[in-house]
Structure formats: C-alpha cells, structure tokens
Coordinates of C-alpha atoms in Angstrom, one line a residue:
M1 CA 34.0 -16.9 31.2
D2 CA 30.8 -14.9 30.8
I3 CA 31.1 -12.4 28.0
D4 CA 27.4 -11.6 28.1
F5 CA 28.4 -8.9 30.6
L6 CA 29.9 -7.0 27.7
G7 CA 26.4 -6.6 26.2
V8 CA 24.7 -6.1 22.9
G9 CA 23.5 -2.8 21.7
W10 CA 22.6 -0.7 18.7
S11 CA 25.5 -0.2 16.4
L12 CA 26.8 3.3 16.0
P13 CA 26.0 5.1 13.8
I14 CA 22.5 3.6 13.8
Q15 CA 21.8 1.8 10.6
L16 CA 19.9 -1.2 9.2
D17 CA 21.4 -4.6 8.5
Q18 CA 20.6 -6.8 5.4
T19 CA 17.3 -7.9 7.0
Q20 CA 16.2 -4.2 7.6
Q21 CA 16.6 -4.6 11.3
I22 CA 18.6 -2.2 13.4
Q23 CA 22.2 -3.4 13.3
T24 CA 23.7 -4.4 16.6
A25 CA 27.2 -4.5 18.1
K26 CA 28.2 -7.3 20.4
Y27 CA 30.6 -7.8 23.2
E28 CA 34.0 -6.1 22.5
A29 CA 32.6 -4.2 19.5
A30 CA 30.0 -2.8 21.8
V31 CA 32.7 -1.7 24.2
R32 CA 34.7 -0.1 21.4
Q33 CA 31.6 1.8 20.2
S34 CA 30.9 2.9 23.8
I35 CA 34.4 4.4 24.1
W36 CA 33.9 6.2 20.8
A37 CA 30.6 7.6 22.0
I38 CA 32.1 8.8 25.3
L39 CA 34.9 10.6 23.5
S40 CA 32.6 12.1 20.8
T41 CA 30.1 13.5 23.3
A42 CA 30.8 16.9 24.9
R43 CA 29.7 17.3 28.6
G44 CA 26.4 19.1 28.6
E45 CA 25.5 17.9 25.1
R46 CA 22.9 15.4 26.2
L47 CA 19.9 17.1 27.7
M48 CA 18.7 14.2 29.8
R49 CA 22.3 13.3 30.9
P50 CA 24.3 16.5 31.0
D51 CA 27.2 14.9 33.0
F52 CA 27.8 12.3 30.3
G53 CA 30.7 12.7 27.9
C54 CA 34.3 13.9 27.8
R55 CA 35.8 17.3 28.5
I56 CA 38.2 17.1 25.6
H57 CA 35.8 19.3 23.6
D58 CA 36.7 22.2 26.1
H59 CA 40.1 22.3 24.4
I60 CA 39.1 22.7 20.8
F61 CA 40.5 26.2 20.6
A62 CA 43.5 25.6 22.9
P63 CA 47.1 25.9 21.6
N64 CA 48.9 22.7 20.8
T65 CA 51.2 22.7 23.9
A66 CA 52.4 20.2 26.4
G67 CA 49.9 21.6 28.9
T68 CA 47.0 21.0 26.6
V69 CA 48.2 17.5 25.7
G70 CA 48.4 16.7 29.4
Q71 CA 44.9 18.0 30.1
I72 CA 43.4 16.1 27.2
I73 CA 45.0 12.8 28.4
S74 CA 43.7 13.5 31.9
D75 CA 40.2 14.3 30.6
V76 CA 40.1 11.1 28.4
R77 CA 41.2 8.9 31.4
A78 CA 38.7 10.5 33.7
A79 CA 35.8 10.1 31.3
L80 CA 36.6 6.4 30.5
I81 CA 37.0 5.6 34.2
E82 CA 33.6 7.2 35.0
W83 CA 31.6 6.0 32.0
E84 CA 33.1 2.6 30.9
P85 CA 33.3 0.2 33.8
R86 CA 34.0 -2.8 31.5
I87 CA 37.5 -1.7 30.8
D88 CA 40.8 -0.9 32.4
V89 CA 42.7 1.9 30.8
L90 CA 46.3 0.8 30.3
D91 CA 47.8 3.8 28.5
I92 CA 46.8 7.0 26.7
E93 CA 49.1 8.8 24.3
L94 CA 48.6 11.7 22.0
L95 CA 50.3 11.2 18.7
P96 CA 51.1 14.5 16.8
Q97 CA 50.6 14.5 13.1
F98 CA 53.3 16.6 11.5
T99 CA 51.3 16.9 8.2
H100 CA 48.3 18.3 10.2
P101 CA 49.7 20.2 13.2
N102 CA 46.2 20.7 14.7
L103 CA 45.3 17.0 14.6
L104 CA 46.0 15.0 17.7
Q105 CA 45.6 11.2 17.5
I106 CA 44.5 10.0 20.9
S107 CA 45.7 6.4 21.2
I108 CA 44.0 4.5 24.0
N109 CA 45.3 1.1 25.1
Y110 CA 42.7 -0.7 27.2
Q111 CA 41.9 -4.1 28.5
V112 CA 38.4 -5.6 28.7
R113 CA 38.0 -6.8 32.2
T114 CA 35.9 -9.9 31.6
T115 CA 38.0 -11.4 28.8
T116 CA 41.4 -9.7 29.6
N117 CA 41.7 -9.1 25.9
E118 CA 43.7 -5.9 25.1
F119 CA 42.7 -3.4 22.4
N120 CA 43.8 -0.1 21.0
L121 CA 41.5 2.7 19.8
V122 CA 42.8 5.8 18.0
Y123 CA 40.5 8.7 18.2
P124 CA 41.2 11.8 16.0
F125 CA 40.9 15.1 17.8
Y126 CA 41.3 18.5 16.1
L127 CA 42.5 21.7 17.8
Q128 CA 41.2 25.0 16.3

C-alpha cells in the first residue's frame, strides 16, 4: 500500500518545529488538515482560487432550522467531494449543543481511500 499519495504539506496553522523549520503534516494528518481548511474557507475568500472552499459560511445568519441543517450537510458533502479526492465521505451529522443553541457541531465520518482507515472530524460552526 502506497501512502505517499496522501502527501506531506505544511502544518496548519503554519508554525515552526523545534529545529526552526516549517512544521509539516504527513499522510492522514495532512488529509485531516485539508478537510479543516476546506470547511474554514468561504467560497470567494481566496483571490487566486475563488471557487475553493465551502458554502457553509453563507448560512452564518440563518435560523437554526431543519432546512438550514439540511443545507449545511449538503454544502459540506459537496465541498469535500469536490476538493478532497483522497477520502470517501461516509456520513455527516450536525450535533446541536443545548448549552449553546447557535453552535452546530458538524461531525464528518470519512474513509481515506488509500489506507481504508476511517476517521471522524468534528467542526464547530456558529450560526448568528
């Protein structure tokens, strides 16, 4: 099995390691950071790549309704399918936080195609 396909890149956020070199993320950690970058980037935010990112940021001022939840799930799935070819999205759930009604925890279960290892990433998203 060739995990080199998963790649090595700069760790996000960019920081230095103990040898004062730019810290890197390898393989599955690089995939995880890529997913986080996709979700954290609003479409149109990057000048040289305006189509990159996820449309969840269009819903920041939307009400916390079933319709909004469904659209956010759809937007997350579409962005990951478009921008992260190293994974298969298995499931996406929005977990409400009763102590913070405007916080939605986006739980993404995914499988890395090359290794077939399954992972979960929880991304916090705030409405309003």
